[in-house]
């Protein structure tokens, strides 16, 4: 049912943007209602933790592609999805979900939503969750690398709230966590961090 409501929202958005129908704005409340029903379905019908985590990804992907929503309605939907992501049962899932939700507040299109403050809030929350996770097990060090990659992505997109100082501090923090983590259980995270460091060095050299 979740995907059906989301598909309906996409269809309403397409109708709203169709110049042949000459009814721009008419379908906006319909699209919003479909998204509201999708959230209700998520809240009431999806209980499996894996399905919930996947549901967050699907909802974010859908909402990011919509163009008809008014600013207030878009923010309402984006905020609710992010709140659901932060309430997932497992902490690592929370971290990944909120990371994904950061994309709700920074569109790849210049005319789209670009709220750097909300992006930064999401990423800072991710760091807090990741820190809680790594206190229980160093096997979660990959969460820090994931958040670092998001910081770099939004910095590259021109998000002014993501500063060089943030990235430098996070690089240092990741290096420390990787250094003291169990090599046998964090090989993938170590490899990902090395690749990220190489990427940063190349960017610096090509300036």
mmCIF file of N, CA and C in Angstrom, residues 26-126:
data_model
loop_
_atom_site.group_PDB
_atom_site.id
_atom_site.type_symbol
_atom_site.label_atom_id
_atom_site.label_comp_id
_atom_site.label_asym_id
_atom_site.label_seq_id
_atom_site.Cartn_x
_atom_site.Cartn_y
_atom_site.Cartn_z
ATOM 1 N N UNK A 26 -3.638 22.727 -9.251
ATOM 2 C CA UNK A 26 -4.887 22.039 -8.914
ATOM 3 C C UNK A 26 -4.615 20.700 -8.234
ATOM 4 N N UNK A 27 -3.578 20.020 -8.687
ATOM 5 C CA UNK A 27 -3.296 18.678 -8.176
ATOM 6 C C UNK A 27 -2.390 18.689 -6.945
ATOM 7 N N UNK A 28 -1.900 19.857 -6.549
ATOM 8 C CA UNK A 28 -0.991 19.937 -5.396
ATOM 9 C C UNK A 28 -1.622 19.381 -4.126
ATOM 10 N N UNK A 29 -2.843 19.797 -3.756
ATOM 11 C CA UNK A 29 -3.444 19.228 -2.535
ATOM 12 C C UNK A 29 -3.731 17.733 -2.642
ATOM 13 N N UNK A 30 -3.971 17.265 -3.864
ATOM 14 C CA UNK A 30 -4.209 15.834 -4.068
ATOM 15 C C UNK A 30 -2.911 15.062 -3.826
ATOM 16 N N UNK A 31 -1.835 15.596 -4.379
ATOM 17 C CA UNK A 31 -0.514 14.985 -4.173
ATOM 18 C C UNK A 31 -0.172 14.943 -2.688
ATOM 19 N N UNK A 32 -0.427 16.048 -2.008
ATOM 20 C CA UNK A 32 -0.138 16.132 -0.569
ATOM 21 C C UNK A 32 -0.960 15.109 0.219
ATOM 22 N N UNK A 33 -2.207 14.941 -0.163
ATOM 23 C CA UNK A 33 -3.075 13.976 0.508
ATOM 24 C C UNK A 33 -2.573 12.551 0.304
ATOM 25 N N UNK A 34 -2.131 12.241 -0.907
ATOM 26 C CA UNK A 34 -1.580 10.909 -1.165
ATOM 27 C C UNK A 34 -0.345 10.652 -0.305
ATOM 28 N N UNK A 35 0.499 11.659 -0.156
ATOM 29 C CA UNK A 35 1.697 11.515 0.677
ATOM 30 C C UNK A 35 1.323 11.353 2.147
ATOM 31 N N UNK A 36 0.297 12.081 2.570
ATOM 32 C CA UNK A 36 -0.183 11.950 3.942
ATOM 33 C C UNK A 36 -0.676 10.531 4.205
ATOM 34 N N UNK A 37 -1.394 9.972 3.240
ATOM 35 C CA UNK A 37 -1.877 8.594 3.374
ATOM 36 C C UNK A 37 -0.709 7.598 3.382
ATOM 37 N N UNK A 38 0.325 7.905 2.608
ATOM 38 C CA UNK A 38 1.521 7.046 2.603
ATOM 39 C C UNK A 38 2.160 7.022 3.985
ATOM 40 N N UNK A 39 2.233 8.180 4.630
ATOM 41 C CA UNK A 39 2.807 8.261 5.972
ATOM 42 C C UNK A 39 1.944 7.510 6.985
ATOM 43 N N UNK A 40 0.642 7.620 6.847
ATOM 44 C CA UNK A 40 -0.264 6.892 7.745
ATOM 45 C C UNK A 40 -0.073 5.385 7.573
ATOM 46 N N UNK A 41 0.065 4.966 6.323
ATOM 47 C CA UNK A 41 0.313 3.546 6.045
ATOM 48 C C UNK A 41 1.631 3.098 6.669
ATOM 49 N N UNK A 42 2.643 3.922 6.546
ATOM 50 C CA UNK A 42 3.945 3.610 7.136
ATOM 51 C C UNK A 42 3.818 3.452 8.655
ATOM 52 N N UNK A 43 3.099 4.371 9.269
ATOM 53 C CA UNK A 43 2.959 4.372 10.721
ATOM 54 C C UNK A 43 2.141 3.185 11.236
ATOM 55 N N UNK A 44 1.075 2.846 10.527
ATOM 56 C CA UNK A 44 0.120 1.871 11.048
ATOM 57 C C UNK A 44 0.307 0.446 10.534
ATOM 58 N N UNK A 45 0.843 0.309 9.327
ATOM 59 C CA UNK A 45 0.864 -1.018 8.706
ATOM 60 C C UNK A 45 2.253 -1.657 8.594
ATOM 61 N N UNK A 46 3.302 -0.863 8.650
ATOM 62 C CA UNK A 46 4.640 -1.424 8.487
ATOM 63 C C UNK A 46 5.302 -1.552 9.853
ATOM 64 N N UNK A 47 5.502 -2.780 10.288
ATOM 65 C CA UNK A 47 6.050 -3.030 11.623
ATOM 66 C C UNK A 47 7.437 -3.679 11.587
ATOM 67 N N UNK A 48 7.762 -4.337 10.484
ATOM 68 C CA UNK A 48 9.068 -4.977 10.368
ATOM 69 C C UNK A 48 10.151 -3.910 10.223
ATOM 70 N N UNK A 49 11.231 -4.035 10.990
ATOM 71 C CA UNK A 49 12.268 -3.001 11.007
ATOM 72 C C UNK A 49 12.956 -2.830 9.651
ATOM 73 N N UNK A 50 13.188 -3.945 8.951
ATOM 74 C CA UNK A 50 13.810 -3.844 7.632
ATOM 75 C C UNK A 50 12.890 -3.141 6.645
ATOM 76 N N UNK A 51 11.618 -3.492 6.701
ATOM 77 C CA UNK A 51 10.643 -2.867 5.810
ATOM 78 C C UNK A 51 10.508 -1.378 6.115
ATOM 79 N N UNK A 52 10.608 -1.012 7.383
ATOM 80 C CA UNK A 52 10.540 0.399 7.758
ATOM 81 C C UNK A 52 11.739 1.166 7.205
ATOM 82 N N UNK A 53 12.924 0.580 7.339
ATOM 83 C CA UNK A 53 14.130 1.227 6.819
ATOM 84 C C UNK A 53 14.051 1.405 5.303
ATOM 85 N N UNK A 54 13.567 0.381 4.622
ATOM 86 C CA UNK A 54 13.399 0.468 3.175
ATOM 87 C C UNK A 54 12.321 1.478 2.816
ATOM 88 N N UNK A 55 11.287 1.551 3.631
ATOM 89 C CA UNK A 55 10.204 2.497 3.392
ATOM 90 C C UNK A 55 10.678 3.937 3.441
ATOM 91 N N UNK A 56 11.582 4.234 4.359
ATOM 92 C CA UNK A 56 12.153 5.591 4.446
ATOM 93 C C UNK A 56 12.872 5.941 3.147
ATOM 94 N N UNK A 57 13.664 5.002 2.643
ATOM 95 C CA UNK A 57 14.416 5.233 1.404
ATOM 96 C C UNK A 57 13.468 5.507 0.242
ATOM 97 N N UNK A 58 12.416 4.699 0.150
ATOM 98 C CA UNK A 58 11.452 4.841 -0.943
ATOM 99 C C UNK A 58 10.714 6.178 -0.844
ATOM 100 N N UNK A 59 10.320 6.562 0.367
ATOM 101 C CA UNK A 59 9.611 7.827 0.535
ATOM 102 C C UNK A 59 10.503 9.016 0.201
ATOM 103 N N UNK A 60 11.747 8.970 0.647
ATOM 104 C CA UNK A 60 12.675 10.060 0.337
ATOM 105 C C UNK A 60 12.879 10.175 -1.170
ATOM 106 N N UNK A 61 13.106 9.055 -1.813
ATOM 107 C CA UNK A 61 13.315 9.070 -3.256
ATOM 108 C C UNK A 61 12.119 9.638 -4.003
ATOM 109 N N UNK A 62 10.918 9.294 -3.532
ATOM 110 C CA UNK A 62 9.709 9.791 -4.179
ATOM 111 C C UNK A 62 9.537 11.290 -3.980
ATOM 112 N N UNK A 63 9.637 11.733 -2.738
ATOM 113 C CA UNK A 63 9.400 13.148 -2.426
ATOM 114 C C UNK A 63 10.441 14.041 -3.093
ATOM 115 N N UNK A 64 11.675 13.582 -3.154
ATOM 116 C CA UNK A 64 12.729 14.384 -3.798
ATOM 117 C C UNK A 64 12.445 14.625 -5.280
ATOM 118 N N UNK A 65 11.655 13.761 -5.890
ATOM 119 C CA UNK A 65 11.360 13.886 -7.311
ATOM 120 C C UNK A 65 10.117 14.707 -7.618
ATOM 121 N N UNK A 66 9.402 15.125 -6.582
ATOM 122 C CA UNK A 66 8.171 15.887 -6.783
ATOM 123 C C UNK A 66 8.472 17.376 -6.938
ATOM 124 N N UNK A 67 7.638 18.060 -7.697
ATOM 125 C CA UNK A 67 7.860 19.490 -7.936
ATOM 126 C C UNK A 67 6.644 20.363 -7.636
ATOM 127 N N UNK A 68 5.488 19.763 -7.404
ATOM 128 C CA UNK A 68 4.262 20.560 -7.282
ATOM 129 C C UNK A 68 3.960 21.026 -5.866
ATOM 130 N N UNK A 69 4.604 20.444 -4.865
ATOM 131 C CA UNK A 69 4.235 20.751 -3.483
ATOM 132 C C UNK A 69 4.590 22.181 -3.086
ATOM 133 N N UNK A 70 3.685 22.807 -2.354
ATOM 134 C CA UNK A 70 3.980 24.113 -1.791
ATOM 135 C C UNK A 70 5.017 23.953 -0.685
ATOM 136 N N UNK A 71 5.742 25.020 -0.407
ATOM 137 C CA UNK A 71 6.869 24.950 0.527
ATOM 138 C C UNK A 71 6.458 24.403 1.892
ATOM 139 N N UNK A 72 5.351 24.890 2.432
ATOM 140 C CA UNK A 72 4.924 24.438 3.755
ATOM 141 C C UNK A 72 4.584 22.957 3.754
ATOM 142 N N UNK A 73 3.878 22.513 2.740
ATOM 143 C CA UNK A 73 3.507 21.099 2.653
ATOM 144 C C UNK A 73 4.732 20.219 2.460
ATOM 145 N N UNK A 74 5.655 20.684 1.631
ATOM 146 C CA UNK A 74 6.885 19.916 1.409
ATOM 147 C C UNK A 74 7.654 19.767 2.718
ATOM 148 N N UNK A 75 7.785 20.877 3.453
ATOM 149 C CA UNK A 75 8.518 20.828 4.719
ATOM 150 C C UNK A 75 7.831 19.922 5.731
ATOM 151 N N UNK A 76 6.503 19.948 5.744
ATOM 152 C CA UNK A 76 5.763 19.071 6.664
ATOM 153 C C UNK A 76 6.053 17.598 6.370
ATOM 154 N N UNK A 77 5.988 17.245 5.100
ATOM 155 C CA UNK A 77 6.240 15.854 4.711
ATOM 156 C C UNK A 77 7.695 15.477 4.994
ATOM 157 N N UNK A 78 8.614 16.353 4.613
ATOM 158 C CA UNK A 78 10.037 16.080 4.831
ATOM 159 C C UNK A 78 10.371 15.907 6.296
ATOM 160 N N UNK A 79 9.790 16.747 7.135
ATOM 161 C CA UNK A 79 10.036 16.669 8.579
ATOM 162 C C UNK A 79 9.493 15.371 9.158
ATOM 163 N N UNK A 80 8.300 14.970 8.741
ATOM 164 C CA UNK A 80 7.695 13.736 9.264
ATOM 165 C C UNK A 80 8.497 12.502 8.848
ATOM 166 N N UNK A 81 8.956 12.476 7.598
ATOM 167 C CA UNK A 81 9.765 11.339 7.149
ATOM 168 C C UNK A 81 11.056 11.260 7.965
ATOM 169 N N UNK A 82 11.684 12.412 8.179
ATOM 170 C CA UNK A 82 12.934 12.447 8.952
ATOM 171 C C UNK A 82 12.701 11.987 10.380
ATOM 172 N N UNK A 83 11.593 12.406 10.966
ATOM 173 C CA UNK A 83 11.270 11.978 12.333
ATOM 174 C C UNK A 83 11.078 10.469 12.409
ATOM 175 N N UNK A 84 10.420 9.913 11.411
ATOM 176 C CA UNK A 84 10.243 8.457 11.373
ATOM 177 C C UNK A 84 11.597 7.753 11.233
ATOM 178 N N UNK A 85 12.463 8.321 10.400
ATOM 179 C CA UNK A 85 13.791 7.737 10.223
ATOM 180 C C UNK A 85 14.578 7.707 11.523
ATOM 181 N N UNK A 86 14.423 8.757 12.324
ATOM 182 C CA UNK A 86 15.155 8.856 13.586
ATOM 183 C C UNK A 86 14.563 7.965 14.672
ATOM 184 N N UNK A 87 13.401 7.367 14.402
ATOM 185 C CA UNK A 87 12.747 6.518 15.400
ATOM 186 C C UNK A 87 12.796 5.031 15.048
ATOM 187 N N UNK A 88 13.550 4.673 14.022
ATOM 188 C CA UNK A 88 13.662 3.262 13.665
ATOM 189 C C UNK A 88 14.220 2.471 14.847
ATOM 190 N N UNK A 89 13.916 1.203 14.887
ATOM 191 C CA UNK A 89 14.256 0.376 16.043
ATOM 192 C C UNK A 89 15.761 0.297 16.301
ATOM 193 N N UNK A 90 16.531 0.079 15.245
ATOM 194 C CA UNK A 90 17.971 -0.113 15.403
ATOM 195 C C UNK A 90 18.722 1.190 15.146
ATOM 196 N N UNK A 91 19.669 1.500 16.023
ATOM 197 C CA UNK A 91 20.424 2.747 15.927
ATOM 198 C C UNK A 91 21.157 2.897 14.582
ATOM 199 N N UNK A 92 21.837 1.849 14.100
ATOM 200 C CA UNK A 92 22.504 2.001 12.797
ATOM 201 C C UNK A 92 21.523 2.346 11.682
ATOM 202 N N UNK A 93 20.320 1.755 11.734
ATOM 203 C CA UNK A 93 19.291 2.076 10.745
ATOM 204 C C UNK A 93 18.851 3.529 10.879
ATOM 205 N N UNK A 94 18.769 4.020 12.111
ATOM 206 C CA UNK A 94 18.430 5.423 12.335
ATOM 207 C C UNK A 94 19.448 6.337 11.656
ATOM 208 N N UNK A 95 20.717 6.022 11.862
ATOM 209 C CA UNK A 95 21.793 6.841 11.293
ATOM 210 C C UNK A 95 21.703 6.885 9.773
ATOM 211 N N UNK A 96 21.564 5.721 9.157
ATOM 212 C CA UNK A 96 21.493 5.658 7.691
ATOM 213 C C UNK A 96 20.239 6.352 7.170
ATOM 214 N N UNK A 97 19.128 6.197 7.892
ATOM 215 C CA UNK A 97 17.865 6.789 7.450
ATOM 216 C C UNK A 97 17.925 8.310 7.484
ATOM 217 N N UNK A 98 18.441 8.865 8.580
ATOM 218 C CA UNK A 98 18.520 10.329 8.683
ATOM 219 C C UNK A 98 19.514 10.878 7.663
ATOM 220 N N UNK A 99 20.568 10.123 7.399
ATOM 221 C CA UNK A 99 21.511 10.494 6.335
ATOM 222 C C UNK A 99 20.773 10.616 5.001
ATOM 223 N N UNK A 100 19.957 9.627 4.720
ATOM 224 C CA UNK A 100 19.171 9.636 3.491
ATOM 225 C C UNK A 100 18.204 10.811 3.466
ATOM 226 N N UNK A 101 17.590 11.101 4.605
ATOM 227 C CA UNK A 101 16.625 12.188 4.697
ATOM 228 C C UNK A 101 17.245 13.563 4.456
ATOM 229 N N UNK A 102 18.552 13.677 4.641
ATOM 230 C CA UNK A 102 19.198 14.971 4.395
ATOM 231 C C UNK A 102 18.975 15.436 2.959
ATOM 232 N N UNK A 103 18.781 14.494 2.044
ATOM 233 C CA UNK A 103 18.558 14.844 0.639
ATOM 234 C C UNK A 103 17.201 15.526 0.427
ATOM 235 N N UNK A 104 16.300 15.377 1.374
ATOM 236 C CA UNK A 104 14.999 16.036 1.267
ATOM 237 C C UNK A 104 15.139 17.553 1.296
ATOM 238 N N UNK A 105 16.235 18.034 1.877
ATOM 239 C CA UNK A 105 16.384 19.462 2.099
ATOM 240 C C UNK A 105 17.436 20.116 1.200
ATOM 241 N N UNK A 106 17.882 19.367 0.193
ATOM 242 C CA UNK A 106 18.824 19.958 -0.769
ATOM 243 C C UNK A 106 18.601 19.328 -2.138
ATOM 244 N N UNK A 107 17.935 20.067 -2.989
ATOM 245 C CA UNK A 107 17.616 19.561 -4.323
ATOM 246 C C UNK A 107 18.816 19.683 -5.254
ATOM 247 N N UNK A 108 18.922 18.744 -6.162
ATOM 248 C CA UNK A 108 19.972 18.809 -7.183
ATOM 249 C C UNK A 108 19.659 19.889 -8.219
ATOM 250 N N UNK A 109 18.397 20.349 -8.209
ATOM 251 C CA UNK A 109 17.990 21.418 -9.125
ATOM 252 C C UNK A 109 18.056 22.756 -8.408
ATOM 253 N N UNK A 110 18.604 23.766 -9.075
ATOM 254 C CA UNK A 110 18.786 25.067 -8.444
ATOM 255 C C UNK A 110 17.474 25.689 -7.995
ATOM 256 N N UNK A 111 16.391 25.411 -8.729
ATOM 257 C CA UNK A 111 15.101 25.993 -8.364
ATOM 258 C C UNK A 111 14.385 25.185 -7.295
ATOM 259 N N UNK A 112 14.978 24.075 -6.886
ATOM 260 C CA UNK A 112 14.365 23.215 -5.880
ATOM 261 C C UNK A 112 14.683 23.652 -4.463
ATOM 262 N N UNK A 113 14.281 22.826 -3.512
ATOM 263 C CA UNK A 113 14.503 23.113 -2.091
ATOM 264 C C UNK A 113 15.992 23.076 -1.785
ATOM 265 N N UNK A 114 16.465 24.120 -1.095
ATOM 266 C CA UNK A 114 17.868 24.143 -0.666
ATOM 267 C C UNK A 114 17.949 24.790 0.704
ATOM 268 N N UNK A 115 17.828 23.964 1.714
ATOM 269 C CA UNK A 115 17.876 24.442 3.088
ATOM 270 C C UNK A 115 19.095 23.837 3.777
ATOM 271 N N UNK A 116 20.200 24.541 3.667
ATOM 272 C CA UNK A 116 21.452 24.046 4.220
ATOM 273 C C UNK A 116 21.403 23.795 5.713
ATOM 274 N N UNK A 117 20.643 24.628 6.427
ATOM 275 C CA UNK A 117 20.539 24.456 7.877
ATOM 276 C C UNK A 117 19.917 23.107 8.223
ATOM 277 N N UNK A 118 18.882 22.726 7.464
ATOM 278 C CA UNK A 118 18.226 21.443 7.722
ATOM 279 C C UNK A 118 19.147 20.276 7.359
ATOM 280 N N UNK A 119 19.916 20.442 6.300
ATOM 281 C CA UNK A 119 20.895 19.418 5.911
ATOM 282 C C UNK A 119 21.895 19.206 7.035
ATOM 283 N N UNK A 120 22.425 20.313 7.549
ATOM 284 C CA UNK A 120 23.418 20.235 8.618
ATOM 285 C C UNK A 120 22.826 19.604 9.872
ATOM 286 N N UNK A 121 21.588 19.941 10.187
ATOM 287 C CA UNK A 121 20.928 19.351 11.359
ATOM 288 C C UNK A 121 20.835 17.833 11.221
ATOM 289 N N UNK A 122 20.483 17.378 10.028
ATOM 290 C CA UNK A 122 20.392 15.934 9.783
ATOM 291 C C UNK A 122 21.746 15.259 9.989
ATOM 292 N N UNK A 123 22.775 15.838 9.411
ATOM 293 C CA UNK A 123 24.099 15.221 9.475
ATOM 294 C C UNK A 123 24.668 15.250 10.893
ATOM 295 N N UNK A 124 24.399 16.322 11.626
ATOM 296 C CA UNK A 124 24.871 16.381 13.012
ATOM 297 C C UNK A 124 24.146 15.344 13.874
ATOM 298 N N UNK A 125 22.867 15.153 13.589
ATOM 299 C CA UNK A 125 22.120 14.108 14.319
ATOM 300 C C UNK A 125 22.696 12.735 13.998
ATOM 301 N N UNK A 126 23.072 12.529 12.734
ATOM 302 C CA UNK A 126 23.679 11.257 12.327
ATOM 303 C C UNK A 126 24.964 10.990 13.099
#
